CSV table of C-alpha atoms and ligand atoms in Angstrom, one decimal:
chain,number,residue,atom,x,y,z
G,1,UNK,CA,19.4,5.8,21.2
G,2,UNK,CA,20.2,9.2,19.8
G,3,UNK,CA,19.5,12.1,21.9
G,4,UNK,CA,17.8,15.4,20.1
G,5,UNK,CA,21.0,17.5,20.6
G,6,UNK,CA,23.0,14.4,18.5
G,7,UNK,CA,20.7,15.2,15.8
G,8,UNK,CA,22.2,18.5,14.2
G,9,UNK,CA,25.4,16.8,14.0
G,10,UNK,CA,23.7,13.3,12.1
G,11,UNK,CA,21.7,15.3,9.6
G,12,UNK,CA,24.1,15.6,6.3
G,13,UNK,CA,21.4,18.3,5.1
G,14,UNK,CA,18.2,19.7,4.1
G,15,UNK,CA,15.7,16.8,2.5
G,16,UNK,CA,13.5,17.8,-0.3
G,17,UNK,CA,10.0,15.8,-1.0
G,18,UNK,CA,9.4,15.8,-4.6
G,19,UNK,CA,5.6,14.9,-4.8
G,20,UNK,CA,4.0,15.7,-1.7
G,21,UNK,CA,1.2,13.0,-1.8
G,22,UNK,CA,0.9,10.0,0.5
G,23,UNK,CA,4.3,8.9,0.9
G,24,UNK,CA,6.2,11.9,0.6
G,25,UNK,CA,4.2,13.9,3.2
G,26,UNK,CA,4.2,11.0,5.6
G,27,UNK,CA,8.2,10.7,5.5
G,28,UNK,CA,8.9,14.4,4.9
G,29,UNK,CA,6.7,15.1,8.0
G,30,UNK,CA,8.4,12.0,10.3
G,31,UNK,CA,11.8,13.7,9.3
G,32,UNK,CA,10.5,17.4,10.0
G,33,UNK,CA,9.2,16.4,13.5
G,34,UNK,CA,12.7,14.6,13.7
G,35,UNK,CA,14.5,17.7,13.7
G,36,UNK,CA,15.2,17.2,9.7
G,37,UNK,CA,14.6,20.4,8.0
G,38,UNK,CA,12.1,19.6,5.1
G,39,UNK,CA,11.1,21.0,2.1
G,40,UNK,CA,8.2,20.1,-0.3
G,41,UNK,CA,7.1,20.0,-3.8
G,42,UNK,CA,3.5,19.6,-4.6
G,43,UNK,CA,0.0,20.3,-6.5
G,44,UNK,CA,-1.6,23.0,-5.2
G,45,UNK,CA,-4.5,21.4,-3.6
G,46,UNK,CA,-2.3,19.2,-1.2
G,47,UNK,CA,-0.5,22.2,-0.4
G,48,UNK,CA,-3.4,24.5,0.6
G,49,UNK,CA,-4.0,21.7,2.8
G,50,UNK,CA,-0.9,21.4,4.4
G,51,UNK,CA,-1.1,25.3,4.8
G,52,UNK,CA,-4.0,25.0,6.3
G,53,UNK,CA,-3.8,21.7,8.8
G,54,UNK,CA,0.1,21.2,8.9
G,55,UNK,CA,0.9,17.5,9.4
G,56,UNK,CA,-0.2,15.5,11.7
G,57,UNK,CA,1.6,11.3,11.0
G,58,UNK,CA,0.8,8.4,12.9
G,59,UNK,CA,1.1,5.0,12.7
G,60,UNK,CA,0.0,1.4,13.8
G,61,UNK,CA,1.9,1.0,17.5
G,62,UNK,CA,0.3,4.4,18.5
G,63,UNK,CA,3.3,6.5,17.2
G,64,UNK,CA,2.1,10.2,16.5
G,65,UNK,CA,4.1,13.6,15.8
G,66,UNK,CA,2.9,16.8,14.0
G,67,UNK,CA,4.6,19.6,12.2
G,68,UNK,CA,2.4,22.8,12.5
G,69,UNK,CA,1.4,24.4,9.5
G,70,UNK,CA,3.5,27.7,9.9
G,71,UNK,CA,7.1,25.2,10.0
G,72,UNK,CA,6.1,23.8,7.0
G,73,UNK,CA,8.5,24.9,3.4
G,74,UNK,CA,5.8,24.5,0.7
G,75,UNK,CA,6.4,24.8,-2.5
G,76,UNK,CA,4.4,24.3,-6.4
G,77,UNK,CA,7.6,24.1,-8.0
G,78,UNK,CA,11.6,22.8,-7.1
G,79,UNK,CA,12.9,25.5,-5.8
G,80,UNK,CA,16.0,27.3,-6.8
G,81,UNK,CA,19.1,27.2,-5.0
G,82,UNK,CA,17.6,24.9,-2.5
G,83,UNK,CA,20.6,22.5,-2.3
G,84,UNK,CA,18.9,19.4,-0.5
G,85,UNK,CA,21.1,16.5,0.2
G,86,UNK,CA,18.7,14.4,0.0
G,87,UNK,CA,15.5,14.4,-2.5
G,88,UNK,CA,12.8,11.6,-1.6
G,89,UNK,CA,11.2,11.3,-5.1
G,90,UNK,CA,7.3,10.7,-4.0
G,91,UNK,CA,5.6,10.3,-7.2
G,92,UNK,CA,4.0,7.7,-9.0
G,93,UNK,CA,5.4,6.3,-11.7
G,94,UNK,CA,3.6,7.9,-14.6
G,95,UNK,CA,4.8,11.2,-13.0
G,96,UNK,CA,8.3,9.7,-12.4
G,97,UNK,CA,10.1,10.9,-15.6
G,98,UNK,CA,9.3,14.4,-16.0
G,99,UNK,CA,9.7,15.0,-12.2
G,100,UNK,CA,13.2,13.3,-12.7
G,101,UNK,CA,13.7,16.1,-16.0
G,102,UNK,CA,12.4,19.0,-13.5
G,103,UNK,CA,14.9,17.7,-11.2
G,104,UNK,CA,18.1,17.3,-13.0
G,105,UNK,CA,17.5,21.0,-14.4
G,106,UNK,CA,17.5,22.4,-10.9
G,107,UNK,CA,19.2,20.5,-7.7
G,108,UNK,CA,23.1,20.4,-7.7
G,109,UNK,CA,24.9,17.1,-9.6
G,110,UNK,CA,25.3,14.4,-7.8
G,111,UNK,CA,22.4,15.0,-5.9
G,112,UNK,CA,21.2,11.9,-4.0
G,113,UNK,CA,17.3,10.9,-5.4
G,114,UNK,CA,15.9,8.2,-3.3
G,115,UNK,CA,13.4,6.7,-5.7
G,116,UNK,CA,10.0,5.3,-3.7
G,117,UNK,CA,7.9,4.2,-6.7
G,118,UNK,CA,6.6,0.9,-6.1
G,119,UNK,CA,7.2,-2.0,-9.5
G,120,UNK,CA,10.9,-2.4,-11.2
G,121,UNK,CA,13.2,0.4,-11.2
G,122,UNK,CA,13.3,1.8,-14.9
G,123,UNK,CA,17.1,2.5,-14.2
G,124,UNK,CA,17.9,3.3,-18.2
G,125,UNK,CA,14.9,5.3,-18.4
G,126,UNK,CA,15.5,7.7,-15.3
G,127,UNK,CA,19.3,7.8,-15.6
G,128,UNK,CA,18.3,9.2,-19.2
G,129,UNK,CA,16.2,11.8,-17.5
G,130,UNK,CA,18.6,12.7,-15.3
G,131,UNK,CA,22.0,11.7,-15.8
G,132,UNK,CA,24.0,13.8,-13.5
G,133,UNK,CA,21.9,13.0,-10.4
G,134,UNK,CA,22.9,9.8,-8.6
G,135,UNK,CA,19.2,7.9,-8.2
G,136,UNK,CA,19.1,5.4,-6.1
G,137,UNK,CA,15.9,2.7,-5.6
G,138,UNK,CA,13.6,2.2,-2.5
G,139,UNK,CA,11.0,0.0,-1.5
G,140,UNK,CA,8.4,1.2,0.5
G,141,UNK,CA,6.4,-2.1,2.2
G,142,UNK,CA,3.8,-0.6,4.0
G,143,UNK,CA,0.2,1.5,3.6
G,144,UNK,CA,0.1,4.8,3.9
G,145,UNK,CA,-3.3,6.4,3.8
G,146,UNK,CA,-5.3,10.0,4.3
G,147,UNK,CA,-7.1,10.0,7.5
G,148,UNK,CA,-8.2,13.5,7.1
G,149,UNK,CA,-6.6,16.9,6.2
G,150,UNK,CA,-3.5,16.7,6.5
G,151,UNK,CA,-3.3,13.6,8.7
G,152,UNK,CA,-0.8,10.6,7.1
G,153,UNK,CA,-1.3,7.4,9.0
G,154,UNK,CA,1.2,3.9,8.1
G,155,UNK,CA,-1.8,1.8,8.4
G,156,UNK,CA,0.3,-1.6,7.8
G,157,UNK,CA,3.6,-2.5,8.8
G,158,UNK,CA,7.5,-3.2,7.2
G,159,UNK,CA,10.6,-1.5,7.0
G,160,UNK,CA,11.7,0.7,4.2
G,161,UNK,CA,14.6,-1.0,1.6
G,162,UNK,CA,16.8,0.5,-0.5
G,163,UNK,CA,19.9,0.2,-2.9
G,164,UNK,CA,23.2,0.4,-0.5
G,165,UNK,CA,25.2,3.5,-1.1
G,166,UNK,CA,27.8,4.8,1.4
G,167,UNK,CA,26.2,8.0,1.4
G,168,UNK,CA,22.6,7.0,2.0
G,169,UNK,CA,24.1,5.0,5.2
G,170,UNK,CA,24.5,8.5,6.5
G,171,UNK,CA,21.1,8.6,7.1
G,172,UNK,CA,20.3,5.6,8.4
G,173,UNK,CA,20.9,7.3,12.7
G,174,UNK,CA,18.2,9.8,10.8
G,175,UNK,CA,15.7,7.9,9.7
G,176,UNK,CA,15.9,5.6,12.5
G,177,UNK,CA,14.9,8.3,14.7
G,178,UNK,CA,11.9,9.6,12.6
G,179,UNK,CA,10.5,6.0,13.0
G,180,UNK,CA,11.5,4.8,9.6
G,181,UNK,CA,14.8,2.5,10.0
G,182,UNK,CA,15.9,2.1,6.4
G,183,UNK,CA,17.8,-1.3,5.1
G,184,UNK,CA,20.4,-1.4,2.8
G,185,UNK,CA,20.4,-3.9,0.1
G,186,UNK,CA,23.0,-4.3,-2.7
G,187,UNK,CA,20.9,-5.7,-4.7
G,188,UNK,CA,17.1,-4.4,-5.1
G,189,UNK,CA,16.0,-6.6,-7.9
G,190,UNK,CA,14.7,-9.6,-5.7
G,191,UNK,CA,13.4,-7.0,-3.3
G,192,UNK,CA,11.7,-5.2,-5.5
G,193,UNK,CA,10.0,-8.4,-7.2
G,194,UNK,CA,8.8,-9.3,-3.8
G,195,UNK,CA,7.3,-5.5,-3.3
G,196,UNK,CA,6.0,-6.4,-6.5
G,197,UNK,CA,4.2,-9.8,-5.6
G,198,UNK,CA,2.8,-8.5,-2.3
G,199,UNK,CA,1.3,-5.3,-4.8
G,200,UNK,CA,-0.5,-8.2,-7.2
G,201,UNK,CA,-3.1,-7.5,-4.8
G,202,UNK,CA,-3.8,-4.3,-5.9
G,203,UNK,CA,-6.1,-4.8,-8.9
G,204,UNK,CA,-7.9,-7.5,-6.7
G,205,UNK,CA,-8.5,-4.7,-4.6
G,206,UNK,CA,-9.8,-2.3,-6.8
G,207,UNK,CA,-11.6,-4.3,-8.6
G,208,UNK,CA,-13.4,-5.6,-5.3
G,209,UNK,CA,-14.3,-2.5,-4.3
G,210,UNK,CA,-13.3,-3.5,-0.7
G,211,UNK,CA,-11.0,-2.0,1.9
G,212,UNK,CA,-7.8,-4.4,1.8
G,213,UNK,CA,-9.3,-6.2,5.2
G,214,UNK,CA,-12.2,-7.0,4.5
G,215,UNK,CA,-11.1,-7.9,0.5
G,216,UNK,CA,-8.6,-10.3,2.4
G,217,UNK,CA,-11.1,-11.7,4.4
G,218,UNK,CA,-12.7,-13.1,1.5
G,219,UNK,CA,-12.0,-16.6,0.0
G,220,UNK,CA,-12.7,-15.9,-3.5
G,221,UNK,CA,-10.3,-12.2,-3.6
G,222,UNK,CA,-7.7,-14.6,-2.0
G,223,UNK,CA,-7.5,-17.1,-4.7
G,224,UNK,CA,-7.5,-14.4,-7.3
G,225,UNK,CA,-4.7,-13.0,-5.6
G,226,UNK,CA,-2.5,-16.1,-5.1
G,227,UNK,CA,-3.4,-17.2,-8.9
G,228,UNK,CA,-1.3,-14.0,-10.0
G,229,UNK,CA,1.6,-14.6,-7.5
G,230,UNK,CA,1.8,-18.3,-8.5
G,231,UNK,CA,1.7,-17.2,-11.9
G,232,UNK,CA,4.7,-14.7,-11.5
G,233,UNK,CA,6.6,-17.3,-9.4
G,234,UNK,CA,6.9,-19.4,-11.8
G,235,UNK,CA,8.0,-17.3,-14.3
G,236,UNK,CA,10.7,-15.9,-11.6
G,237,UNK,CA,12.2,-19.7,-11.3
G,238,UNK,CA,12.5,-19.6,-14.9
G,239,UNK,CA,14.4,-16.2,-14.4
G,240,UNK,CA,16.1,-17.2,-11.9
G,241,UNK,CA,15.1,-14.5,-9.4
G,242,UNK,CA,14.7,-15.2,-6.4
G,243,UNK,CA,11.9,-12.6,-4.9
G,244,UNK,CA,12.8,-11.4,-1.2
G,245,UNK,CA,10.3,-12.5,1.4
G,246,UNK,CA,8.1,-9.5,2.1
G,247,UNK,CA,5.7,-11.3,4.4
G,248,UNK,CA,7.2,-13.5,7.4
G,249,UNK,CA,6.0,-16.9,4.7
G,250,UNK,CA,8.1,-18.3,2.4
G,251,UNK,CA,6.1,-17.7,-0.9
G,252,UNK,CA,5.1,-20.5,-1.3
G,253,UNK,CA,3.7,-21.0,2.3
G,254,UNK,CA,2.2,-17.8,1.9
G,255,UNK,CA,0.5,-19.1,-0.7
G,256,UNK,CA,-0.9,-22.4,1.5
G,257,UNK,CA,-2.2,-19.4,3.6
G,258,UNK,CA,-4.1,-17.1,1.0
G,259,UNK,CA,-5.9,-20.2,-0.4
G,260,UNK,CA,-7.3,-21.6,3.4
G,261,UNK,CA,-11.1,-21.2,4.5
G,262,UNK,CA,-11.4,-17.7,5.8
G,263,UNK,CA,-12.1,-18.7,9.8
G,264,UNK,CA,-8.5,-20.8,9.3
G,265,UNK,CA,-6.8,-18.2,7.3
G,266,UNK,CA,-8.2,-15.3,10.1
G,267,UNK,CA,-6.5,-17.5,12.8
G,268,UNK,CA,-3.1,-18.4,10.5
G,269,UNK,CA,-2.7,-14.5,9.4
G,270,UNK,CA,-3.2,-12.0,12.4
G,271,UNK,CA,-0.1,-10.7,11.2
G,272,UNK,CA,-1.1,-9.8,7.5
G,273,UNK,CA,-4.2,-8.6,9.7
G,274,UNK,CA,-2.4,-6.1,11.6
G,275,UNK,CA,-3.9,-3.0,9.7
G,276,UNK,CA,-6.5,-0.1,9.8
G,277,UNK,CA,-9.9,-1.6,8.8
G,278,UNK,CA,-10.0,1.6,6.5
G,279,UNK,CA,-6.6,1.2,4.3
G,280,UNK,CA,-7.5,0.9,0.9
G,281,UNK,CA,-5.5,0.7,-2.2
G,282,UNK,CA,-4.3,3.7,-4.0
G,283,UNK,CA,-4.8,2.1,-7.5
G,284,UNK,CA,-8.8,1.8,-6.4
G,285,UNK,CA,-8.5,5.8,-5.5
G,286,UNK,CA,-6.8,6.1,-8.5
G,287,UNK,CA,-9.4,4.4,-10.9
G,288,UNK,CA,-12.1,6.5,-8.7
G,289,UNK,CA,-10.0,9.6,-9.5
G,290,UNK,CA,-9.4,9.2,-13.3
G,291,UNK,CA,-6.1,9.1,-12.4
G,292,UNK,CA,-3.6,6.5,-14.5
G,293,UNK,CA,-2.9,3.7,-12.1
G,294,UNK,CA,0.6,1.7,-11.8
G,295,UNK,CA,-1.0,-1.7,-13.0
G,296,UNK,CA,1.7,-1.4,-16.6
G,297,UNK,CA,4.0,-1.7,-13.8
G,298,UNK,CA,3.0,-4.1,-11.6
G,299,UNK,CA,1.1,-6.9,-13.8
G,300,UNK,CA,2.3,-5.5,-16.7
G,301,UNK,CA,5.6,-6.6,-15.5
G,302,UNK,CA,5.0,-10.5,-15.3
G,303,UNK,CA,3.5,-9.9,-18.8
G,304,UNK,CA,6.6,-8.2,-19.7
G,305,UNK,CA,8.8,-11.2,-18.1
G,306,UNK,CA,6.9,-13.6,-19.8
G,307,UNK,CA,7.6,-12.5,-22.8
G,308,UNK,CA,11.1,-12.0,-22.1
G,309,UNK,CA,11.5,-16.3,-21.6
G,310,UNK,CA,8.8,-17.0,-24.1
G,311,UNK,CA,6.0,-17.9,-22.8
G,312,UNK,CA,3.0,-15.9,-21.2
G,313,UNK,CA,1.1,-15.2,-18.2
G,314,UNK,CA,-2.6,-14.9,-19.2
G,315,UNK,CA,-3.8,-13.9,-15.6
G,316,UNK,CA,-1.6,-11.0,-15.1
G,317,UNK,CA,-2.4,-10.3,-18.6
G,318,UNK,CA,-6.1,-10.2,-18.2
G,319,UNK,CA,-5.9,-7.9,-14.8
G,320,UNK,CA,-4.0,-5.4,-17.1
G,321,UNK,CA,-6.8,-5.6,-19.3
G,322,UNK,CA,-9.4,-5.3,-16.3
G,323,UNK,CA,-7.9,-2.2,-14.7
G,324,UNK,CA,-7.7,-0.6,-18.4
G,325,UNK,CA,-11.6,-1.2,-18.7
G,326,UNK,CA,-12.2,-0.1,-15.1
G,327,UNK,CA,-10.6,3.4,-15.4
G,328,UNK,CA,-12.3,4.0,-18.7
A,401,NAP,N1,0.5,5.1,-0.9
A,401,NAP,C1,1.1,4.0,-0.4
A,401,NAP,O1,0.6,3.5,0.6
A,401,NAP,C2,2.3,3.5,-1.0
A,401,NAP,C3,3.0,2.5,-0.4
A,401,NAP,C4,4.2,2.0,-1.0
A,401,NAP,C5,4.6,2.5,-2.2
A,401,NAP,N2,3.9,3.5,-2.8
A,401,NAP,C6,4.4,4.0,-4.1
A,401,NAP,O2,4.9,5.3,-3.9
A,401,NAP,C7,4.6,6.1,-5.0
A,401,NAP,C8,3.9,7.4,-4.6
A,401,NAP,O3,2.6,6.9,-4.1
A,401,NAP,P1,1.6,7.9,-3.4
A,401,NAP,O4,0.4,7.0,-3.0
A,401,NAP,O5,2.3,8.7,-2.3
A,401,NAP,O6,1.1,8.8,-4.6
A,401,NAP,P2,0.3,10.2,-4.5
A,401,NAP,O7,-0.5,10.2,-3.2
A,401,NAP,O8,-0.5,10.3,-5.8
A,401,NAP,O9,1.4,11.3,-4.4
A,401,NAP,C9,2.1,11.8,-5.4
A,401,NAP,C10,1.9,13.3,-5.5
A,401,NAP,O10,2.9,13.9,-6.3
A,401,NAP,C11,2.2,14.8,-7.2
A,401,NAP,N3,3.1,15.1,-8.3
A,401,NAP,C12,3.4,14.4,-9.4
A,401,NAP,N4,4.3,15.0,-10.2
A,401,NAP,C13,4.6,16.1,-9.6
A,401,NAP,C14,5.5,17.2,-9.9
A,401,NAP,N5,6.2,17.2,-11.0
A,401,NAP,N6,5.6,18.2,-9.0
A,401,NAP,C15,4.8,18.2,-7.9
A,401,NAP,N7,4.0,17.2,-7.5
A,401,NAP,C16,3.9,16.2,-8.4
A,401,NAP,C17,1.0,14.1,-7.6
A,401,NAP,O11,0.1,15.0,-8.2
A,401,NAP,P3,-0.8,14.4,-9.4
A,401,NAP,O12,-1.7,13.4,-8.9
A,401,NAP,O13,-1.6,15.7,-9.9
A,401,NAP,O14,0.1,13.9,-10.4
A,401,NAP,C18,0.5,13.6,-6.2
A,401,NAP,O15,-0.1,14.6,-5.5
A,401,NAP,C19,3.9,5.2,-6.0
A,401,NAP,O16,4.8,4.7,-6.9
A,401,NAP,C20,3.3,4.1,-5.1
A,401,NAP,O17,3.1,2.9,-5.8
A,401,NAP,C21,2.7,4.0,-2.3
């Protein structure tokens, strides 16, 4: 256990957020109340919030810390001559490339970019954005949602994954202490695949219309769901990728699970259960927004992986398709 006067001598440096949204203020706010100093980079709106409220994080075992509004570095733009060590890239993926762009024209080379977008990691497409700054992948495997003004609450649970790098291990004692232990993986393809299975959900979600526990306690959302794993599974053999366990089932046993009668399944899954009655998805508040949604990177990838063996996966295809209508 570190004690707080340990923690000046852990931190390598300042932390930027780039994208202060769900994710970024919930981990820029853990670190800040850590002892980390924090900076962050966001829309207007969000930040007149944060101005007003500060942030206030919680979590699902009860854990809850706050950074007052007058400790908190806003900012609508990167800042100049910031020098973070560390810059936890928060946005989504549509976003991800010109923030990358806006990036590599102002933080110092060799920057370290921790990159929390859910899907693949488009590594040629960001190291072409930003060349000079050394990006590495995350996975993110739990909920974040709003619970008011500027209140972030991890409404399900998981630990946070990403690609092993001697320098990131650094901040491992760190993030330990603001309550989000970080793994290192050497290889964040499988991981990311199994991110990306759990996140087929998603356009279930949306589509139903339901907040993720009551959507999972219905039969016929279940099936749809495990339809679009099985689908991607199978394809994955093919590929010969092996997708990490994200759930404490073997996929396929998660599967078995998914496809029970709800009173069996609500007795076999108090653990996928654990959550806020409340979390939603953000591709639903993204369709309800007119925002894009991430659904090119999440079914859209199966489709993509299909093709890549030959053959084709007409239910991811036909959620793509669904979303697409949706939002328009
Ligand atoms: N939310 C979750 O529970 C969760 C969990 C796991 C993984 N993830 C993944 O994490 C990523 C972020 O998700 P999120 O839910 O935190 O998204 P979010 O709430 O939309 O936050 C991103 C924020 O960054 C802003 N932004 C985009 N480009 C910017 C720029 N150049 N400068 C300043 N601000 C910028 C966005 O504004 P605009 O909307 O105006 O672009 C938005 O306010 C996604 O890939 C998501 O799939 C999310």
């Amino acid at each position: 256990m570190i004690r707080p006067e340990q923690l000046d001598e852990l931190v390598p440096g300042p932390v930027l957020v780039m994208g202060a949204g769900l994710v970024g203020c919930y981990f820029g706010g853990r670190l800040q109340a850590a002892g980390v100093p924090v900076g962050f980079v966001g829309r207007p709106g969000v930040l007149d919030e944060l101005a007003v409220h500060g942030l206030q994080l919680t979590d699902l075992s009860g854990g809850r810390s706050e950074v007052p509004a007058s400790a908190l570095q806003l900012h609508t733009d990167v800042p100049a001559g910031g020098r973070p060590s560390l810059v936890l890239l928060c946005v989504k993926r549509p976003a991800l490339v010109p923030a990358l762009a806006r990036l590599a024209h102002t933080v110092a080379r060799d920057t370290l970019v921790l990159c929390c977008q859910n899907g693949l990691f488009p590594a040629e497409e960001a190291m072409q954005a930003a060349p000079r700054l050394r990006l590495l992948p995350a996975m993110v495997p739990f909920n974040i949602m709003r619970r008011g003004p500027g209140h972030f609450h991890q409404a399900t649970s998981g630990q946070l994954v990403a690609l092993a790098s001697a320098r990131l291990a650094g901040w491992r004692p760190v993030f330990e202490r603001a309550g989000l232990p970080l793994t290192l993986h050497a290889d964040m393809l499988p991981v990311q695949w199994g991110k990306l299975l759990l996140n087929l959900n998603n356009p279930v979600k949306a589509l139903s219309g339901l907040p993720l526990k009551a959507q999972l306690l219905d039969a016929g959302h279940r099936r749809r769901y495990a339809d679009l794993v099985e689908e991607a599974l199978v394809l994955l053999h093919r590929a010969r990728i092996e997708p990490h366990r994200v759930t404490p089932l073997p996929w396929k046993r998660f599967l078995q699970v998914l496809r029970l009668p709800t009173p069996l399944f609500r007795l076999l899954a108090l653990r996928m259960l654990r959550m806020d009655a409340h979390a939603r998805s953000s591709m639903a508040e993204d369709v309800a927004a007119g925002r894009p949604t991430e659904i090119n990177e999440l079914c859209g990838e199966v489709v993509r992986l299909a093709q890549s063996l030959g053959a084709q996966a007409p239910l991811n295809a036909r959620m793509v398709d669904a979303i697409y209508a949706l939002s328009r």
